[in-house]
Coordinates of C-alpha atoms and ligand atoms in Angstrom, one line a residue:
Chain F
X1 CA 0.0 0.0 0.0
X2 CA 2.8 2.4 -0.9
X3 CA 1.5 5.9 -1.3
X4 CA 2.5 6.9 -4.8
X5 CA 3.7 10.4 -5.7
X6 CA 3.8 10.1 -9.4
X7 CA 0.9 12.4 -10.1
X8 CA 2.5 15.5 -8.5
X9 CA 1.9 18.6 -10.5
X10 CA 4.6 20.8 -8.9
X11 CA 7.1 19.3 -11.3
X12 CA 6.6 18.7 -15.0
X13 CA 6.8 15.2 -16.2
X14 CA 9.8 16.0 -18.3
X15 CA 11.8 17.5 -15.4
X16 CA 10.8 14.6 -13.3
X17 CA 11.9 12.0 -15.8
X18 CA 15.2 13.8 -16.2
X19 CA 15.8 13.8 -12.5
X20 CA 14.7 10.2 -12.0
X21 CA 17.1 9.2 -14.7
X22 CA 20.2 10.9 -13.2
X23 CA 19.4 9.2 -9.9
X24 CA 18.7 5.8 -11.5
X25 CA 21.9 5.7 -13.4
X26 CA 24.0 6.5 -10.3
X27 CA 25.5 3.7 -8.3
X28 CA 23.5 2.3 -5.4
X29 CA 25.3 2.7 -2.0
X30 CA 22.7 1.2 0.2
X31 CA 19.9 -1.2 -0.8
X32 CA 17.5 -2.5 1.8
X33 CA 14.8 -4.9 0.6
X34 CA 11.9 -6.2 2.7
X35 CA 13.5 -5.6 6.1
X36 CA 11.6 -7.1 9.0
X37 CA 12.3 -6.9 12.7
X38 CA 10.2 -7.6 15.8
X39 CA 10.8 -7.5 19.5
X40 CA 8.4 -10.2 20.8
X41 CA 5.0 -8.9 19.9
X42 CA 6.2 -5.5 18.9
X43 CA 6.5 -5.6 15.1
X44 CA 8.7 -2.7 14.4
X45 CA 9.7 -3.1 10.8
X46 CA 7.3 -5.0 8.4
X47 CA 9.0 -5.0 5.0
X48 CA 10.9 -1.8 4.8
X49 CA 12.6 -0.9 1.5
X50 CA 15.2 1.8 0.9
X51 CA 17.7 2.7 -1.8
X52 CA 20.4 5.3 -1.4
X53 CA 22.4 6.5 -4.4
X54 CA 25.9 7.8 -4.6
X55 CA 26.2 11.4 -3.5
X56 CA 22.5 11.6 -2.5
X57 CA 21.0 13.1 0.7
X58 CA 18.1 10.9 1.7
X59 CA 16.0 11.8 4.7
X60 CA 14.0 9.2 6.5
X61 CA 11.2 10.6 8.6
X62 CA 9.0 8.7 11.1
X63 CA 7.3 9.2 14.5
X64 CA 9.2 8.5 17.7
X65 CA 9.3 4.7 18.2
X66 CA 8.6 3.9 14.6
X67 CA 11.9 2.0 14.2
X68 CA 14.2 4.4 12.5
X69 CA 17.1 3.7 14.9
X70 CA 16.4 0.0 14.6
X71 CA 16.6 0.3 10.9
X72 CA 20.0 1.9 10.7
X73 CA 21.3 -0.4 13.4
X74 CA 20.4 -3.3 11.2
X75 CA 22.2 -1.5 8.4
X76 CA 25.6 -1.6 10.1
X77 CA 25.1 -5.0 11.7
X78 CA 24.6 -3.7 15.3
X79 CA 21.3 -5.5 15.3
X80 CA 20.3 -8.6 13.6
X81 CA 17.2 -8.3 11.3
X82 CA 14.6 -11.1 11.4
X83 CA 14.6 -11.2 7.6
X84 CA 15.3 -9.1 4.6
X85 CA 18.2 -8.2 2.3
X86 CA 20.7 -5.4 3.3
X87 CA 23.4 -4.4 0.9
X88 CA 25.9 -1.6 1.6
X89 CA 28.4 -0.6 -1.1
X90 CA 27.9 -3.9 -2.9
X91 CA 28.3 -6.1 0.1
X92 CA 25.6 -8.0 1.8
X93 CA 25.9 -7.1 5.5
X94 CA 24.5 -10.3 7.0
X95 CA 26.9 -12.6 5.2
X96 CA 30.1 -10.8 6.1
X97 CA 32.5 -12.2 8.7
X98 CA 33.9 -9.9 11.4
X99 CA 36.9 -8.7 9.5
X100 CA 35.0 -7.8 6.4
X101 CA 32.3 -6.2 8.4
X102 CA 34.9 -4.0 10.2
X103 CA 36.4 -3.0 6.9
X104 CA 33.0 -2.1 5.6
X105 CA 32.2 -0.2 8.7
X106 CA 35.3 1.9 8.2
X107 CA 33.6 3.3 5.1
X108 CA 30.4 4.1 7.0
X109 CA 30.2 7.0 9.4
X110 CA 27.6 6.7 12.1
X111 CA 26.4 9.7 14.1
X112 CA 24.5 8.4 17.1
X113 CA 21.4 9.9 18.4
X114 CA 22.9 11.0 21.7
X115 CA 26.4 11.7 20.3
X116 CA 27.8 8.7 22.2
X117 CA 31.2 10.3 23.0
X118 CA 33.3 8.0 25.2
X119 CA 33.1 10.0 28.5
X120 CA 36.2 8.5 30.1
X121 CA 38.4 9.9 27.2
X122 CA 39.4 13.3 26.1
X123 CA 38.1 14.8 22.9
X124 CA 41.5 13.9 21.3
X125 CA 41.3 10.3 22.4
X126 CA 37.7 10.1 21.2
X127 CA 38.8 11.1 17.8
X128 CA 41.8 8.8 17.8
X129 CA 39.8 5.8 18.8
X130 CA 38.4 4.9 15.4
X131 CA 41.9 5.1 14.0
X132 CA 43.4 2.4 16.2
X133 CA 42.1 -0.4 14.1
X134 CA 42.1 1.4 10.7
X135 CA 45.6 2.7 10.5
X136 CA 46.2 1.2 7.0
X137 CA 43.2 3.0 5.7
X138 CA 44.8 6.3 6.6
X139 CA 48.2 5.3 5.0
X140 CA 49.8 4.1 8.3
X141 CA 50.2 7.5 9.8
X142 CA 52.3 7.6 12.9
X143 CA 51.4 11.1 14.1
X144 CA 47.6 11.3 14.3
X145 CA 47.6 14.9 15.6
X146 CA 47.1 16.7 12.3
X147 CA 44.2 14.4 11.4
X148 CA 42.5 15.0 14.7
X149 CA 43.1 18.8 14.4
X150 CA 41.7 18.8 10.8
X151 CA 38.6 16.9 11.8
X152 CA 38.0 19.2 14.8
X153 CA 38.6 22.4 12.7
X154 CA 36.1 21.1 10.2
X155 CA 33.5 21.5 12.9
X156 CA 35.0 24.7 14.3
X157 CA 36.2 23.2 17.6
X158 CA 40.0 23.1 17.2
X159 CA 40.5 24.4 20.7
X160 CA 38.6 21.7 22.6
X161 CA 41.2 19.0 21.9
X162 CA 42.1 18.3 25.5
X163 CA 38.7 18.7 27.1
X164 CA 36.6 15.9 28.5
X165 CA 33.2 15.4 26.9
X166 CA 31.5 16.4 30.3
X167 CA 33.0 19.9 29.8
X168 CA 31.2 20.4 26.5
X169 CA 27.7 21.7 25.8
X170 CA 25.2 19.5 24.0
X171 CA 25.8 21.2 20.7
X172 CA 29.6 21.0 21.0
X173 CA 29.3 17.3 21.8
X174 CA 27.2 16.7 18.7
X175 CA 29.9 18.5 16.6
X176 CA 32.7 16.5 18.2
X177 CA 30.7 13.3 17.5
X178 CA 30.4 14.5 13.9
X179 CA 34.2 15.1 13.7
X180 CA 34.7 11.6 15.1
X181 CA 32.4 10.2 12.5
X182 CA 34.3 11.9 9.7
X183 CA 37.8 11.1 10.9
X184 CA 38.0 7.9 8.8
X185 CA 36.7 9.8 5.7
X186 CA 33.7 7.5 5.2
X187 CA 31.9 7.3 1.9
X188 CA 28.5 7.2 3.4
X189 CA 27.3 8.8 6.6
X190 CA 24.3 7.7 8.7
X191 CA 22.9 10.5 10.8
X192 CA 20.5 9.4 13.6
X193 CA 18.6 12.5 14.5
X194 CA 21.5 14.9 14.2
X195 CA 19.5 17.9 15.5
X196 CA 17.5 16.2 18.3
X197 CA 17.8 17.9 21.7
X198 CA 19.4 21.0 20.2
X199 CA 17.9 24.5 20.1
X200 CA 16.9 25.8 16.6
X201 CA 20.0 27.9 16.1
X202 CA 22.4 25.2 17.0
X203 CA 20.4 22.7 15.0
X204 CA 20.8 25.0 12.0
X205 CA 24.5 25.2 12.5
X206 CA 24.7 21.4 12.6
X207 CA 22.7 21.2 9.4
X208 CA 25.0 23.7 7.7
X209 CA 28.0 21.7 8.8
X210 CA 26.5 18.5 7.4
X211 CA 26.0 20.3 4.0
X212 CA 29.5 21.7 4.0
X213 CA 31.0 18.2 4.8
X214 CA 28.9 16.6 2.1
X215 CA 30.2 19.1 -0.5
X216 CA 33.8 18.9 0.7
X217 CA 34.1 15.1 0.8
X218 CA 31.2 14.2 -1.6
X219 CA 29.7 11.6 0.7
X220 CA 26.3 10.0 0.5
X221 CA 24.1 10.6 3.5
X222 CA 21.2 8.9 5.1
X223 CA 19.6 11.3 7.6
X224 CA 17.0 10.2 10.1
X225 CA 15.0 13.0 11.7
X226 CA 11.6 14.2 12.7
X227 CA 12.6 17.8 12.3
X228 CA 10.7 19.2 9.4
X229 CA 13.0 22.2 9.0
X230 CA 16.1 19.9 8.9
X231 CA 14.4 17.8 6.2
X232 CA 13.4 20.8 4.1
X233 CA 17.0 22.1 4.0
X234 CA 18.9 19.0 3.5
X235 CA 16.8 16.4 1.7
X236 CA 17.0 15.6 -2.0
X237 CA 14.6 12.8 -1.5
X238 CA 12.6 11.6 1.4
X239 CA 11.1 8.4 2.7
X240 CA 8.3 8.4 5.4
X241 CA 8.5 5.4 7.7
X242 CA 5.0 4.6 8.9
X243 CA 3.7 1.3 10.4
X244 CA 7.1 -0.3 9.7
X245 CA 7.1 0.2 5.9
X246 CA 8.3 3.0 3.5
X247 CA 4.8 4.5 3.4
X248 CA 5.6 7.4 1.0
X249 CA 8.6 8.5 -1.0
X250 CA 9.3 11.7 -2.9
X251 CA 10.9 15.1 -2.7
X252 CA 10.1 17.4 0.2
X253 CA 7.9 19.5 -2.1
X254 CA 6.0 16.5 -3.3
X255 CA 5.4 15.0 0.2
X256 CA 4.5 18.3 1.9
X257 CA 1.8 18.9 -0.7
X258 CA 0.3 15.5 -0.2
X259 CA -3.3 15.1 1.0
X260 CA -2.9 11.7 2.5
X261 CA -3.7 12.2 6.2
X262 CA -0.8 10.1 7.5
X263 CA 1.7 12.1 5.3
X264 CA 0.1 15.4 6.2
X265 CA 0.5 14.7 9.9
X266 CA 4.3 15.1 9.5
X267 CA 4.2 18.5 8.0
X268 CA 1.4 20.1 10.1
X269 CA 2.7 22.8 12.3
Chain N
X1 CA -11.1 -10.7 48.5
X2 CA -8.7 -13.3 47.2
X3 CA -9.4 -16.8 48.2
X4 CA -6.7 -18.9 49.7
X5 CA -6.3 -20.8 46.5
X6 CA -5.6 -17.7 44.6
X7 CA -3.1 -16.6 47.2
X8 CA -1.3 -20.0 47.0
X9 CA -1.4 -19.8 43.3
X10 CA 0.1 -16.3 43.1
X11 CA 2.8 -17.3 45.7
X12 CA 3.6 -20.4 43.6
X13 CA 3.8 -18.3 40.5
X14 CA 6.2 -15.8 42.1
X15 CA 8.4 -18.7 43.3
X16 CA 8.3 -20.4 39.9
X17 CA 9.3 -17.1 38.2
X18 CA 12.1 -16.6 40.7
X19 CA 13.4 -20.1 40.0
X20 CA 13.1 -19.5 36.2
X21 CA 14.9 -16.2 36.4
X22 CA 17.7 -17.8 38.5
X23 CA 18.2 -20.6 36.0
X24 CA 18.2 -18.2 33.0
X25 CA 20.6 -15.8 34.7
X26 CA 23.0 -18.7 35.6
X27 CA 22.9 -19.8 32.0
X28 CA 23.6 -16.4 30.6
X29 CA 26.4 -15.8 33.1
X30 CA 28.0 -19.1 32.1
X31 CA 27.7 -18.2 28.5
X32 CA 29.3 -14.8 29.2
X33 CA 32.1 -16.5 31.0
X34 CA 32.6 -18.8 28.0
X35 CA 32.7 -15.9 25.7
X36 CA 35.3 -14.3 27.9
X37 CA 37.7 -17.3 27.6
X38 CA 37.2 -17.5 23.9
X39 CA 37.9 -13.8 23.3
X40 CA 40.8 -13.7 25.8
X41 CA 42.8 -16.1 23.7
X42 CA 42.1 -14.4 20.3
X43 CA 44.3 -11.6 19.2
X44 CA 44.5 -8.6 19.0
X45 CA 45.2 -8.1 22.7
X46 CA 44.5 -4.8 24.5
X47 CA 47.6 -4.7 26.8
X48 CA 47.5 -1.0 27.3
X49 CA 43.9 -0.9 28.4
X50 CA 44.6 -4.0 30.6
X51 CA 47.4 -2.1 32.4
X52 CA 45.3 0.9 32.8
X53 CA 42.5 -1.1 34.3
X54 CA 44.8 -2.9 36.7
X55 CA 46.2 0.4 37.9
X56 CA 42.7 1.8 38.4
X57 CA 41.4 -1.1 40.3
X58 CA 44.4 -1.2 42.6
X59 CA 44.3 2.5 43.1
X60 CA 40.6 2.7 43.7
X61 CA 40.5 0.0 46.4
X62 CA 44.0 0.1 48.1
X63 CA 43.1 2.6 50.9
X64 CA 39.7 0.9 51.5
X65 CA 41.2 -2.5 51.8
X66 CA 44.0 -1.2 54.0
X67 CA 41.8 0.5 56.5
X68 CA 39.3 -2.4 56.7
X69 CA 42.1 -4.9 57.1
X70 CA 43.7 -2.9 59.9
X71 CA 40.5 -2.6 61.8
X72 CA 39.6 -6.3 61.3
X73 CA 43.0 -7.3 62.7
X74 CA 42.7 -4.9 65.6
X75 CA 39.2 -6.0 66.5
X76 CA 39.8 -9.7 66.1
X77 CA 42.7 -9.6 68.5
X78 CA 41.0 -7.3 71.0
X79 CA 38.0 -9.5 71.1
X80 CA 39.7 -12.9 71.4
X81 CA 42.2 -11.8 74.1
X82 CA 39.9 -12.3 77.1
X83 CA 38.9 -15.8 76.0
X84 CA 42.5 -16.8 75.2
X85 CA 43.7 -15.4 78.6
X86 CA 41.0 -17.4 80.4
X87 CA 42.4 -20.5 78.8
X88 CA 45.9 -19.4 79.4
X89 CA 46.5 -19.6 75.7
X90 CA 47.2 -16.0 74.8
X91 CA 50.6 -16.9 73.4
X92 CA 48.7 -18.7 70.7
X93 CA 47.2 -15.4 69.5
X94 CA 49.5 -14.9 66.5
X95 CA 48.8 -18.5 65.3
X96 CA 45.1 -18.1 65.6
X97 CA 44.8 -14.6 64.1
X98 CA 47.4 -15.4 61.4
X99 CA 45.7 -18.5 60.2
X100 CA 42.1 -17.2 60.3
X101 CA 43.1 -14.0 58.5
X102 CA 45.2 -15.6 55.8
X103 CA 42.9 -18.6 55.2
X104 CA 39.5 -17.0 55.4
X105 CA 38.9 -13.5 56.7
X106 CA 41.5 -11.7 54.5
X107 CA 40.3 -13.0 51.2
X108 CA 36.6 -12.9 52.0
X109 CA 36.6 -9.4 53.4
X110 CA 38.8 -8.0 50.7
X111 CA 36.6 -9.6 48.0
X112 CA 33.4 -8.3 49.6
X113 CA 34.9 -4.8 49.7
X114 CA 35.9 -5.1 46.1
X115 CA 32.5 -6.4 45.2
X116 CA 31.1 -3.2 46.6
X117 CA 33.7 -0.9 45.1
X118 CA 34.8 -2.5 41.9
X119 CA 31.8 -4.7 40.7
X120 CA 29.4 -1.8 41.2
X121 CA 31.8 0.6 39.5
X122 CA 32.1 -1.6 36.5
X123 CA 28.4 -2.3 36.4
X124 CA 27.6 1.4 36.4
X125 CA 30.4 2.3 34.0
X126 CA 29.6 -0.3 31.3
X127 CA 25.9 0.2 32.0
X128 CA 26.0 3.9 31.2
X129 CA 28.2 3.2 28.2
X130 CA 25.5 0.8 26.9
X131 CA 22.7 3.2 27.6
X132 CA 24.4 6.1 25.8
X133 CA 25.3 3.9 22.9
X134 CA 29.1 4.2 23.5
X135 CA 29.4 0.4 23.2
X136 CA 27.6 0.5 19.9
X137 CA 29.9 3.4 18.8
X138 CA 32.9 1.3 19.7
X139 CA 31.6 -1.6 17.7
X140 CA 31.0 0.4 14.5
X141 CA 34.5 1.9 14.8
X142 CA 36.1 -1.5 14.4
X143 CA 37.1 -2.2 18.0
X144 CA 35.6 -5.2 19.6
X145 CA 33.9 -3.8 22.7
X146 CA 33.8 -7.2 24.5
X147 CA 37.6 -7.4 24.2
X148 CA 38.3 -3.8 24.9
X149 CA 35.9 -3.3 27.8
X150 CA 35.0 -6.7 29.2
X151 CA 38.1 -8.9 28.8
X152 CA 40.4 -6.2 30.1
X153 CA 38.3 -5.6 33.2
X154 CA 37.8 -9.3 34.1
X155 CA 41.5 -10.0 33.7
X156 CA 42.3 -6.9 35.7
X157 CA 40.1 -7.9 38.7
X158 CA 41.4 -11.5 38.5
X159 CA 45.0 -10.4 38.6
X160 CA 44.6 -7.6 41.1
X161 CA 42.5 -9.2 43.7
X162 CA 45.2 -11.7 45.0
X163 CA 47.5 -8.7 45.3
X164 CA 45.0 -6.7 47.2
X165 CA 44.3 -9.8 49.5
X166 CA 48.0 -10.1 50.3
X167 CA 48.1 -6.3 51.1
X168 CA 45.0 -6.6 53.2
X169 CA 46.4 -9.6 55.1
X170 CA 49.6 -7.8 55.9
X171 CA 47.9 -4.7 57.2
X172 CA 45.5 -6.9 59.3
X173 CA 48.4 -8.7 60.9
X174 CA 50.0 -5.3 61.7
X175 CA 46.7 -4.3 63.4
X176 CA 46.8 -7.5 65.4
X177 CA 50.5 -7.1 66.2
X178 CA 49.9 -3.6 67.4
X179 CA 47.3 -4.8 70.0
X180 CA 49.6 -7.6 71.2
X181 CA 52.5 -5.1 71.4
X182 CA 50.5 -2.6 73.4
X183 CA 48.6 -5.0 75.6
X184 CA 50.8 -8.0 75.8
X185 CA 54.3 -6.7 75.4
X186 CA 55.0 -8.9 72.4
X187 CA 57.5 -7.4 70.0
X188 CA 56.5 -7.0 66.3
X189 CA 59.4 -9.3 65.4
X190 CA 58.3 -12.1 67.7
X191 CA 54.7 -11.7 66.6
X192 CA 55.5 -12.0 62.9
X193 CA 58.0 -14.8 63.5
X194 CA 55.3 -16.8 65.2
X195 CA 52.8 -16.1 62.5
X196 CA 55.1 -17.2 59.7
X197 CA 56.1 -20.3 61.7
X198 CA 52.4 -21.2 62.1
X199 CA 51.5 -20.7 58.4
X200 CA 52.2 -23.5 56.0
X201 CA 51.8 -23.8 52.2
X202 CA 48.6 -25.6 52.9
X203 CA 47.2 -22.3 54.2
X204 CA 48.7 -20.0 51.6
X205 CA 48.1 -21.8 48.4
X206 CA 44.4 -22.5 48.7
X207 CA 43.9 -18.9 49.9
X208 CA 45.7 -17.5 46.8
X209 CA 43.9 -19.7 44.4
X210 CA 40.6 -18.8 45.9
X211 CA 41.5 -15.1 45.6
X212 CA 42.0 -15.5 41.8
X213 CA 38.5 -16.9 41.6
X214 CA 37.1 -14.2 43.8
X215 CA 38.6 -11.6 41.4
X216 CA 37.2 -13.4 38.4
X217 CA 33.7 -13.5 39.9
X218 CA 33.8 -9.7 40.7
X219 CA 34.9 -8.8 37.2
X220 CA 32.6 -11.2 35.5
X221 CA 29.4 -10.2 37.4
X222 CA 30.2 -6.5 37.1
X223 CA 30.8 -6.7 33.4
X224 CA 27.8 -9.0 32.8
X225 CA 25.4 -6.6 34.6
X226 CA 26.8 -3.5 32.9
X227 CA 27.1 -5.0 29.4
X228 CA 23.5 -6.2 29.3
X229 CA 22.2 -3.1 31.0
X230 CA 18.6 -2.3 30.3
X231 CA 17.9 1.0 28.5
X232 CA 17.3 4.1 30.4
X233 CA 19.2 5.7 33.3
X234 CA 17.2 3.6 35.8
X235 CA 18.9 0.6 34.2
X236 CA 22.3 1.9 35.2
X237 CA 21.3 2.0 38.9
X238 CA 19.9 -1.4 38.7
X239 CA 23.0 -2.7 37.0
X240 CA 25.3 -1.3 39.6
X241 CA 23.1 -2.5 42.4
X242 CA 22.5 -6.1 41.2
X243 CA 26.2 -6.3 40.4
X244 CA 27.1 -5.9 44.1
X245 CA 24.3 -8.2 45.3
X246 CA 25.0 -11.0 42.8
X247 CA 28.8 -10.7 43.1
X248 CA 28.6 -10.9 46.9
X249 CA 26.3 -14.0 46.9
X250 CA 28.5 -15.7 44.3
X251 CA 31.6 -15.0 46.3
X252 CA 30.2 -17.0 49.2
X253 CA 29.3 -19.9 46.9
X254 CA 32.8 -19.9 45.5
X255 CA 34.2 -19.7 49.0
X256 CA 32.1 -22.7 50.0
X257 CA 33.3 -24.7 47.0
X258 CA 36.9 -23.7 47.6
X259 CA 36.9 -24.7 51.3
X260 CA 35.2 -28.0 50.3
X261 CA 37.7 -28.8 47.6
X262 CA 40.8 -27.9 49.7
X263 CA 39.4 -30.0 52.6
X264 CA 39.3 -33.0 50.2
X265 CA 43.0 -32.3 49.3
X266 CA 43.9 -32.2 53.0
X267 CA 42.5 -35.6 53.6
X268 CA 44.5 -37.1 50.8
Ligands
ATP301 N1 16.9 -3.5 22.1 C1 15.5 -3.4 22.0 N2 14.8 -4.4 22.7 C2 13.4 -4.3 22.6 N3 12.7 -3.4 21.9 C3 13.4 -2.4 21.3 C4 14.9 -2.4 21.3 N4 15.3 -1.4 20.5 C5 14.2 -0.8 20.1 N5 13.1 -1.4 20.5 C6 11.7 -1.0 20.2 O1 11.6 -0.8 18.8 C7 10.8 0.4 18.6 C8 11.5 1.3 17.7 O2 12.6 1.9 18.4 P1 13.6 2.9 17.7 O3 14.6 3.2 18.7 O4 14.0 2.4 16.4 O5 12.7 4.2 17.5 P2 13.0 5.5 16.7 O6 12.2 5.5 15.5 O7 14.4 5.7 16.5 O8 12.4 6.6 17.7 P3 13.1 8.0 18.2 O9 12.7 9.0 17.2 O10 12.5 8.2 19.5 O11 14.6 7.8 18.3 C9 10.4 0.9 19.9 O12 9.0 0.5 20.2 C10 11.3 0.3 20.9 O13 10.6 0.0 22.1
MG302 MG1 16.0 6.8 17.4

């Protein structure tokens, strides 16, 4: 019962065909087919599908508790799906052994919902941590200091290197977490609610950072959010996760003009 | 009004559930221990983190173990003096105190203190790392969190507890010697000579082996409770709390088995 957005009149058919074509011809970075996951009687995902193309910014929106975090945790193998096919950069996640999974994860950046900074380590140690098992990916550097500094300066926090996470504000923590996510130069970044718990101004700064980073390193991004403003600014395409399936897909303009009550509910002020 | 049948039924159900939980928990804990052995032997090894943990555990409990040991030695001697004097056996004090501290009181008290201090600390630390997704973050960054967090901590407690026990024993004996010195005019030298004459390998070896197991139990339970902490900040409190309770209970079980086994060896 996928809600289809084909008959949208904001965009002419020709334009649409052109844009669809450029997307279709691009390489698939993430491909999720018929993903299912239950916790006992709680059926969270009931056949979710998602395709992320190279260089694309895809936003997944869904209510709290709809299974967005569960979905991306299955994507990186932190959680085992009950059934379904998950492919990331041409590799099927469920069939990989630990070494190949680790190698694949080095190409995936994961920004956690609550920042997840290691609170017994300094900011510098936090950023060095992902490098300890992936030295070869960075060309066997001995001195990691310049890399750490570059990553921190990317998020405008070069001076916090020797602070503990407890000494940072929520917004700074999120930026340090973003720097940590970027330190291995991932090809695809998964953002789990990058703006949740932040005031609108800080949220805007984080979104701006995400866009800068995407332009600078040409990454593909999967952004999970329930922040409409964030979705408007950053999304090229959106998927609405309702009742455990990809209920509706399309651009922000298409979805926000929809008259389906379940879709409208997301955009109502 | 509940009839007596309903009351019996509900009691029986609670009991059954308790038994079931116990069996499940025992199974899970054994599985966790099995995983520990498997991962310990597999490279890469986290030596640096192991050393850091050893240092922290020792550092965190040294003063506590010292103070408690001193008081135990003091009190034990003060309280047994009148009885021993009555029997005219006060010269046996070093033997009695020495053997009871080295064989039983030293290891058990030190382990209980560490259960309170270290097991709860590990439970809370790993629990909050679980709840705030730090463990997940470690996993996606290519470091095996079980190896980095759990293996190092269990090894650290297993290695450090025997050292803490020896330290606690020595301080306890000093406490005892102090009382004898002040009240009974026994010199420190004479006191310690008597203690070491009284002790045999049969006292020292079982006590040391036992201490390793105590350390293992403390690390294991603390890590297990923290690693599988339930979501939410309340879960962290529960993890820390149940870590202490379970570890303390398990310590006595291990102690019982240890005494039983060493008793069998004596008879041979
Ligand atoms: N480890 C788990 N064990 C049991 N149930 C879980 C677990 N993780 C998630 N769930 C359940 O799965 C459902 C979806 O959770 P999820 O964290 O994916 O929500 P979400 O869409 O990310 O919400 P939010 O926007 O609040 O982060 C919830 O009902 C939650 O109770
Ligand atoms: Mg979530």
